[in-house]
Coordinates of C-alpha atoms in Angstrom, one line a residue:
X1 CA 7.0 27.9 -14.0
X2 CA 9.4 31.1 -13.8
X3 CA 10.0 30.4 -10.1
X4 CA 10.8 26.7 -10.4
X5 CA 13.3 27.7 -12.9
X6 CA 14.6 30.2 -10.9
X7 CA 15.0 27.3 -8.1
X8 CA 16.2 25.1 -10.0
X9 CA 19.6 27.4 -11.5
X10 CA 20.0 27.9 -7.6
X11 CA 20.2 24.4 -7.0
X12 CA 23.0 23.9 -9.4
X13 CA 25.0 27.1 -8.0
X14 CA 24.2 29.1 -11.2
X15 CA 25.0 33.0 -11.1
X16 CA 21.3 34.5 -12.2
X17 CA 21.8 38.2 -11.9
X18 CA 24.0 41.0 -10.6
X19 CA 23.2 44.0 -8.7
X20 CA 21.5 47.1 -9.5
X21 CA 22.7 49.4 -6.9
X22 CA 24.7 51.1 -9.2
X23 CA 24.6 52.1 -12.9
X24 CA 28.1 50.9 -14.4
X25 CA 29.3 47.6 -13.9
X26 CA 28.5 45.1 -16.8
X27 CA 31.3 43.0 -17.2
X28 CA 33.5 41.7 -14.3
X29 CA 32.4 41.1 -10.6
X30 CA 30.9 43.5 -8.4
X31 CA 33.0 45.1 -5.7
X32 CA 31.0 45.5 -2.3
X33 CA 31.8 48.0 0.6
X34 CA 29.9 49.9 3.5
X35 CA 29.7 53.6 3.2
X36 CA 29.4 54.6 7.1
X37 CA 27.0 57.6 7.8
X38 CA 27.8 58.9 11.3
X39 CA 24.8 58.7 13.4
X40 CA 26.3 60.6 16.6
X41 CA 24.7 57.8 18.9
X42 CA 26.7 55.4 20.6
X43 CA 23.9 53.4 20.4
X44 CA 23.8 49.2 19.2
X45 CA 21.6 49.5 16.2
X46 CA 20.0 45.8 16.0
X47 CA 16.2 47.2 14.7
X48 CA 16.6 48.5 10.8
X49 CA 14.3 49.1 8.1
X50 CA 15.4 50.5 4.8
X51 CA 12.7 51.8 3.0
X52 CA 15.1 52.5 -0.4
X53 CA 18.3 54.3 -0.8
X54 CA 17.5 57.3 0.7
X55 CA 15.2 56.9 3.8
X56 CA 16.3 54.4 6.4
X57 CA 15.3 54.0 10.0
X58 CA 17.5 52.2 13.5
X59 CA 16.5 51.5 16.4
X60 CA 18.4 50.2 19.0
X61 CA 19.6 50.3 22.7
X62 CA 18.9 53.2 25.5
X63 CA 15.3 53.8 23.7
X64 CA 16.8 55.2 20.7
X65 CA 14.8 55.3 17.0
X66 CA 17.0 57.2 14.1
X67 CA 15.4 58.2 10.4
X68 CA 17.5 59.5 7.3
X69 CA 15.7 60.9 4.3
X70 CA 18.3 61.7 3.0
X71 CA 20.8 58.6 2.7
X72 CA 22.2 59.1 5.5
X73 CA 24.0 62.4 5.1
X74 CA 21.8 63.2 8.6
X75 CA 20.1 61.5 11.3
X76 CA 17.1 62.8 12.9
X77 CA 16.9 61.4 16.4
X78 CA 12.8 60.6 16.4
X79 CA 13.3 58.2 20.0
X80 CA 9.4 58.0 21.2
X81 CA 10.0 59.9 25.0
X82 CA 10.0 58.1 27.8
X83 CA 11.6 55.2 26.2
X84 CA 15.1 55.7 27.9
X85 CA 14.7 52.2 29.7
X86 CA 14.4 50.1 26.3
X87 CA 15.8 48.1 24.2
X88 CA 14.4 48.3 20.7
X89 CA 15.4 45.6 18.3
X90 CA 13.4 45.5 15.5
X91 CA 11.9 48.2 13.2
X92 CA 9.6 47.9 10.1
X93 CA 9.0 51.5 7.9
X94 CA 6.2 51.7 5.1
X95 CA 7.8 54.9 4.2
X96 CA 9.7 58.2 6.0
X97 CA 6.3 59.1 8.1
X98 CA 5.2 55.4 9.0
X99 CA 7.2 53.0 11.3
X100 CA 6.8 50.4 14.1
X101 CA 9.3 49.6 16.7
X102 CA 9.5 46.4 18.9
X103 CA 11.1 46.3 22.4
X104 CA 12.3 43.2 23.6
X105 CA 12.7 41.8 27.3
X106 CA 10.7 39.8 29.5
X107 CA 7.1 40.2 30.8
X108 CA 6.1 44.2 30.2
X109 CA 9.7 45.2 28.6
X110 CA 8.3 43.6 25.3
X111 CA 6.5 46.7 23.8
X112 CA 5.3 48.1 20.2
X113 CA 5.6 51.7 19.5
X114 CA 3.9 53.3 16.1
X115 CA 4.0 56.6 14.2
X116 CA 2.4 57.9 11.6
X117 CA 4.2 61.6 11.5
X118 CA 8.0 60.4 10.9
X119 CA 8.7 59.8 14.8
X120 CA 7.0 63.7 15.9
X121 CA 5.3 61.4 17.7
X122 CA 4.6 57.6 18.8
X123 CA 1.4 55.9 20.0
X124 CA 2.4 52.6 22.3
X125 CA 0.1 50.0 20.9
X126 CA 1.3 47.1 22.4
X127 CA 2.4 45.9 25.7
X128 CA 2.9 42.2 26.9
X129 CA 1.1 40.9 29.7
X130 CA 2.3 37.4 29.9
X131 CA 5.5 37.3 32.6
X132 CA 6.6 34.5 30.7
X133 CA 6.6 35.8 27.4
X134 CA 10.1 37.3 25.3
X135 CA 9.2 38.8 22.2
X136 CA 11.9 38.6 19.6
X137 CA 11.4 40.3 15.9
X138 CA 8.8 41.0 13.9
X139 CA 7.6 41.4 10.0
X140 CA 4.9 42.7 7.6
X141 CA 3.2 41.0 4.6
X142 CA 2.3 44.1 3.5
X143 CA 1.2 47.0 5.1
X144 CA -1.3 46.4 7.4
X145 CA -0.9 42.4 7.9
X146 CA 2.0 41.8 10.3
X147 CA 3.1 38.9 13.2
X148 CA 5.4 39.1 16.3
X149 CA 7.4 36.2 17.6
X150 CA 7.6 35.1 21.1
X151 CA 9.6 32.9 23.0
X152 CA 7.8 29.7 23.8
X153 CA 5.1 30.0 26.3
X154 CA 4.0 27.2 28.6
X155 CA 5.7 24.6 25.8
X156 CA 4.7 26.9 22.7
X157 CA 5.8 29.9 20.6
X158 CA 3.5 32.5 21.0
X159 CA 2.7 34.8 17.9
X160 CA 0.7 38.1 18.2
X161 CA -0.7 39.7 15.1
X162 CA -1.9 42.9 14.0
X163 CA -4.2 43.5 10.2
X164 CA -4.0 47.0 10.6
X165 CA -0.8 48.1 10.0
X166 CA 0.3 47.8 14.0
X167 CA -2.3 50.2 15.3
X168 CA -3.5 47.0 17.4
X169 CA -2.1 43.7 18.4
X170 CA -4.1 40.5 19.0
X171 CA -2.2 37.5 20.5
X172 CA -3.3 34.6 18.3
X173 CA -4.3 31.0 19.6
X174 CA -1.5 28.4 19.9
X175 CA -3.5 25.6 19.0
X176 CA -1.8 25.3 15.7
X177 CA 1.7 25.7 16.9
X178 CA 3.7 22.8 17.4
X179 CA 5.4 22.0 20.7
X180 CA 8.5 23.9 21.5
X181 CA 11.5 21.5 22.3
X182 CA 13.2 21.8 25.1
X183 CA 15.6 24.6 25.7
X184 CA 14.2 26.4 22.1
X185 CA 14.0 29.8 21.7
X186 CA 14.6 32.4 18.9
X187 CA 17.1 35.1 18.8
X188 CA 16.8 38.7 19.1
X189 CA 19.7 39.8 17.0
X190 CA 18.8 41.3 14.2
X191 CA 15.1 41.3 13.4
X192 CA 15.0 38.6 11.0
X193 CA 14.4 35.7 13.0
X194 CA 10.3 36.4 11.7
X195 CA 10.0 37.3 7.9
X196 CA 6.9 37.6 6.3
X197 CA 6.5 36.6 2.5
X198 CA 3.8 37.3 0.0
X199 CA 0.2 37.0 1.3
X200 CA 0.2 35.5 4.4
X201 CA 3.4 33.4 4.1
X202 CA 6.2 33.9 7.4
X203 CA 8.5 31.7 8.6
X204 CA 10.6 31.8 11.9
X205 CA 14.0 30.3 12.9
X206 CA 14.6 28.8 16.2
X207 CA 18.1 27.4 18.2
X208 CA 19.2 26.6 21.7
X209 CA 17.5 22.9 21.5
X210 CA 19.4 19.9 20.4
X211 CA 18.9 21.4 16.4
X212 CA 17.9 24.6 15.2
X213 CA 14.2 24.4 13.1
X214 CA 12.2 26.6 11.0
X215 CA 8.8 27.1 11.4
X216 CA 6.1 28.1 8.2
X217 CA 3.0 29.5 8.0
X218 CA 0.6 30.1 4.9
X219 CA -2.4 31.5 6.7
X220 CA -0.9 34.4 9.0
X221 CA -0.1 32.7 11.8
X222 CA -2.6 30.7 12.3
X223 CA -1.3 27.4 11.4
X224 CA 2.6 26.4 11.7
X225 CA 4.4 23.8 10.6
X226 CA 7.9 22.9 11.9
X227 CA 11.2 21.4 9.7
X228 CA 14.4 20.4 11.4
X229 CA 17.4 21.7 9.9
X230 CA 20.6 20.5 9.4
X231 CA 22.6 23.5 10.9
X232 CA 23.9 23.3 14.1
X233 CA 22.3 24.2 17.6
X234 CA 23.2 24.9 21.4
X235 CA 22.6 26.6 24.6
X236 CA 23.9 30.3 22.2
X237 CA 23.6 28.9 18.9
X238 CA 21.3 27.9 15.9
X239 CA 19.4 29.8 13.3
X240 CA 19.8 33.9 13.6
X241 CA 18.1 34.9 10.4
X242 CA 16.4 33.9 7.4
X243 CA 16.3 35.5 4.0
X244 CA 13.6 34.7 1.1
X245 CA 13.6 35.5 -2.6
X246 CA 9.9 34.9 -2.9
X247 CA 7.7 31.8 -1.7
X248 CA 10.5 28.9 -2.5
X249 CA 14.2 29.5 -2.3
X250 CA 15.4 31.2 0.6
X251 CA 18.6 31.5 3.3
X252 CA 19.6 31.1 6.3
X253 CA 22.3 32.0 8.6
X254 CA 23.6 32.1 12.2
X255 CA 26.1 29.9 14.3
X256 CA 27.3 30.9 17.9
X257 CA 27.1 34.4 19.0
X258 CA 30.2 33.2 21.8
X259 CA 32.3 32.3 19.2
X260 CA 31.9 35.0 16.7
X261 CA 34.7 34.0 14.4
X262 CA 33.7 30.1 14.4
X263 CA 31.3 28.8 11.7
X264 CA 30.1 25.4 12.0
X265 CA 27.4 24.3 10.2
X266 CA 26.1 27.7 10.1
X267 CA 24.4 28.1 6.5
X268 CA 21.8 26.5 4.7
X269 CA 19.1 27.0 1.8
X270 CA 15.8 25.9 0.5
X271 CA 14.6 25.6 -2.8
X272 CA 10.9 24.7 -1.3
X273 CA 9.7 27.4 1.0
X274 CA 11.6 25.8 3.9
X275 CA 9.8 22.7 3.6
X276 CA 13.5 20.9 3.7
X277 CA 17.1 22.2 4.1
X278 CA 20.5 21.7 2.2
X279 CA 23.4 22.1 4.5
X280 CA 26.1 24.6 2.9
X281 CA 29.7 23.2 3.2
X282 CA 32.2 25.0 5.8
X283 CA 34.4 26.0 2.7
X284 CA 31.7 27.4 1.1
X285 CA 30.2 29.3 4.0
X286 CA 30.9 32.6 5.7
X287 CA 33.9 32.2 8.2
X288 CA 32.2 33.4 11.0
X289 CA 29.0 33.7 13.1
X290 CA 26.2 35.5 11.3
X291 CA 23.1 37.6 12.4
X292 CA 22.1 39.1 9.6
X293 CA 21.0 38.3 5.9
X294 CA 18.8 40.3 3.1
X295 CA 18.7 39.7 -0.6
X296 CA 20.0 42.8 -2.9
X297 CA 16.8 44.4 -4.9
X298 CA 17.2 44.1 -8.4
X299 CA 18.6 41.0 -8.1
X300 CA 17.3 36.8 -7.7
X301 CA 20.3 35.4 -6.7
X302 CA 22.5 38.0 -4.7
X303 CA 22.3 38.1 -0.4
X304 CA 24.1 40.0 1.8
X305 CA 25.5 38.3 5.7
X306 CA 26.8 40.6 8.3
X307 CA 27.9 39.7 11.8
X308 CA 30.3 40.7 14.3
X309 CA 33.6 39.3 12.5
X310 CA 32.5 41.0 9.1
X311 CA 29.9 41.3 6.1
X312 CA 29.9 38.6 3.2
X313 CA 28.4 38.1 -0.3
X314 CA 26.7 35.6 -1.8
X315 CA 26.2 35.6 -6.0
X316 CA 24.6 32.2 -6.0
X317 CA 22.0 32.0 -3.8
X318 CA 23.4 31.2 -0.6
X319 CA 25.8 28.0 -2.3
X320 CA 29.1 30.2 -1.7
X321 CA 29.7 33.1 0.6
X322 CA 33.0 35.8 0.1
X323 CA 33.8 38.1 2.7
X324 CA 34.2 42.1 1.8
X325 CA 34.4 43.7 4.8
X326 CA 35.2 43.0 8.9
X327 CA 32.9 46.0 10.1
X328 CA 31.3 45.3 13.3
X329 CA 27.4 44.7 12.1
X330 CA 24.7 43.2 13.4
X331 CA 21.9 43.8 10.8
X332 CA 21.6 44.3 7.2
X333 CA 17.8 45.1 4.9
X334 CA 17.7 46.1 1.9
X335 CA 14.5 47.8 0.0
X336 CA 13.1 50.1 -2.9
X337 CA 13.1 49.2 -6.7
X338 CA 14.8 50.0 -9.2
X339 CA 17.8 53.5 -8.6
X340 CA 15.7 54.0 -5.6
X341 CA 17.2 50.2 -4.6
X342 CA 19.2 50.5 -1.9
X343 CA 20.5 47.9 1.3
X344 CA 22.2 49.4 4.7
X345 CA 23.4 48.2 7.8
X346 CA 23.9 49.0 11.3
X347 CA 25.7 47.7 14.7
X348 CA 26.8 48.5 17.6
X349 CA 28.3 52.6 18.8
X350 CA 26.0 53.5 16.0
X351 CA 27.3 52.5 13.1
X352 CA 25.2 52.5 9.9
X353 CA 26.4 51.9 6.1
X354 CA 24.7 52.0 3.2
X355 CA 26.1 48.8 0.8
X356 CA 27.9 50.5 -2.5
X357 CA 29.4 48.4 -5.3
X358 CA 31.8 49.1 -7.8
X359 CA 33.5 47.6 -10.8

């Protein structure tokens, strides 16, 4: 009953809660910026994981994998070696000793790298066979139960799992996947085209067809099943990234990554676990092309957008965005409870910023 509630003051554009992040603001609107933490990488930081306010790991281009324990005041380059050749661009952290990292690219390129020793050193425990195959992003229901997204092969998405935390990878049978449509893939941008919910809820967001879709499973990836949504679609556009607040109202975001500044038809929410879409009006959406979206702990109804054009905030739920900053991002997560609460983002000639609020 909570969470229908909870769905239902979304639906109406009701303000449910404010941030956390910070101790002192209990009256008035919060005031969001990025605090930058030099990296000293020139690296483009797509992969991110933020384990809370303190300990945060990137990974990005030229093979490079970055961890802060201490919010960012230093980076530890933890790169596994002989990755010069990669491009890693998607990371998922338990903690500051645990992490997996996914390479992307065609055929072999698409890769899975794991520690267990903060990045001393990495164990490759994945490496794709099928020429054909692109993987994307990744997520984890928890810590040992977690899927990877491919682009479609022979007519289907292809989705490998692992139940132990990434030490292994199985690619699961496609028989419950629906056809692919023609031209659909997803997009490597930020790591959130795949997020995985509470048990063994994930969903996946798709573009380049004729209209972007979102794809929903309930029994780890075993089963999908496919909504269209009303956002729009093309040869390099559709649905970048998805956000949930638990199993029913969540967010998405994207648009064309050619036209960075352009938004049409390039946000929409559920109230139903992505069973159906509401379209988010132009005036009420961010300005610009969007690859990246997390809910703020300590929060139901607060998200965070970041893209190439700027960052924007969302109080309600996703009904109206506001832009606070033009930094140049390409991700944004958020993670911990409570003061230990905290969201960062990275981009490209690594840049990272941890979100900070004031009155």
């Amino acid at each position: 009953m909570k969470t229908l509630r909870i769905a239902a003051a979304l639906a109406a554009g009701v303000l449910l809660a404010a941030t956390q992040l910070t101790p002192a603001h209990a009256t008035g609107r919060p005031s969001y910026q990025w605090e930058l933490t030099p990296t000293g990488s020139e690296s483009q930081f797509r992969g991110l994981a933020a384990v809370n306010k303190d300990v945060a790991w990137v990974a990005g281009s030229a093979g490079q994998v970055l961890l802060t324990t201490n919010g960012g005041k230093k980076w530890q380059n933890v790169s596994p070696a002989g990755a010069e050749a990669l491009l890693f661009r998607d990371v998922e952290a338990f903690d500051a000793r645990r992490a997996v990292v996914l390479a992307i690219g065609p055929g072999e390129d698409s890769r899975v790298y794991r520690t267990s020793d903060g990045g001393k050193s990495w164990t490759e425990t994945f490496r794709n066979t099928e020429p054909t195959a692109f993987y994307d992003c990744f997520d984890f229901n928890d810590s040992r139960h977690g899927l990877a997204l491919s682009d479609p092969v022979d007519g289907k998405f292809r989705i490998a799992g692992t139940s132990d935390g990434g030490k292994s990878w199985k690619v699961q049978s496609s028989a419950g996947m629906p056809a692919a449509l023609p031209g659909e893939f997803a997009f490597a941008a930020s790591g959130t085209c795949l997020v995985a919910g509470t048990g063994r809820t994930a969903w996946f967001a798709t573009g380049g067809g004729d209209r972007p879709r979102v794809f929903r499973t309930v029994d780890g990836g075993r089963h999908w099943k496919v909504t269209d949504s009303p956002m729009a679609s093309g040869a390099a556009a559709g649905i970048f990234t998805l956000a949930f607040r638990g199993p029913l109202y969540g967010v998405a975001l994207g648009g064309d990554f050619e036209k960075p500044t352009e938004a049409v038809r390039a946000a929409s929410v559920t109230y139903d676990g992505g069973r159906s879409w509401r379209l988010i009006p132009a005036a009420q959406a961010p300005k610009g092309y969007r690859s990246g979206s997390a809910f703020v702990p300590g929060t139901l109804a607060t998200v965070v957008a970041v893209g190439p054009s700027g960052s924007d905030v969302s109080l309600d739920g996703g009904h109206h965005w506001k832009q606070f900053s033009d930094a140049n991002l390409d991700s944004v997560e958020c993670g911990g409870h409570g003061r230990q609460a905290g969201c960062w983002g990275s981009g490209a000639k690594g840049v990272v910023g941890r979100l900070t609020l004031s009155r």
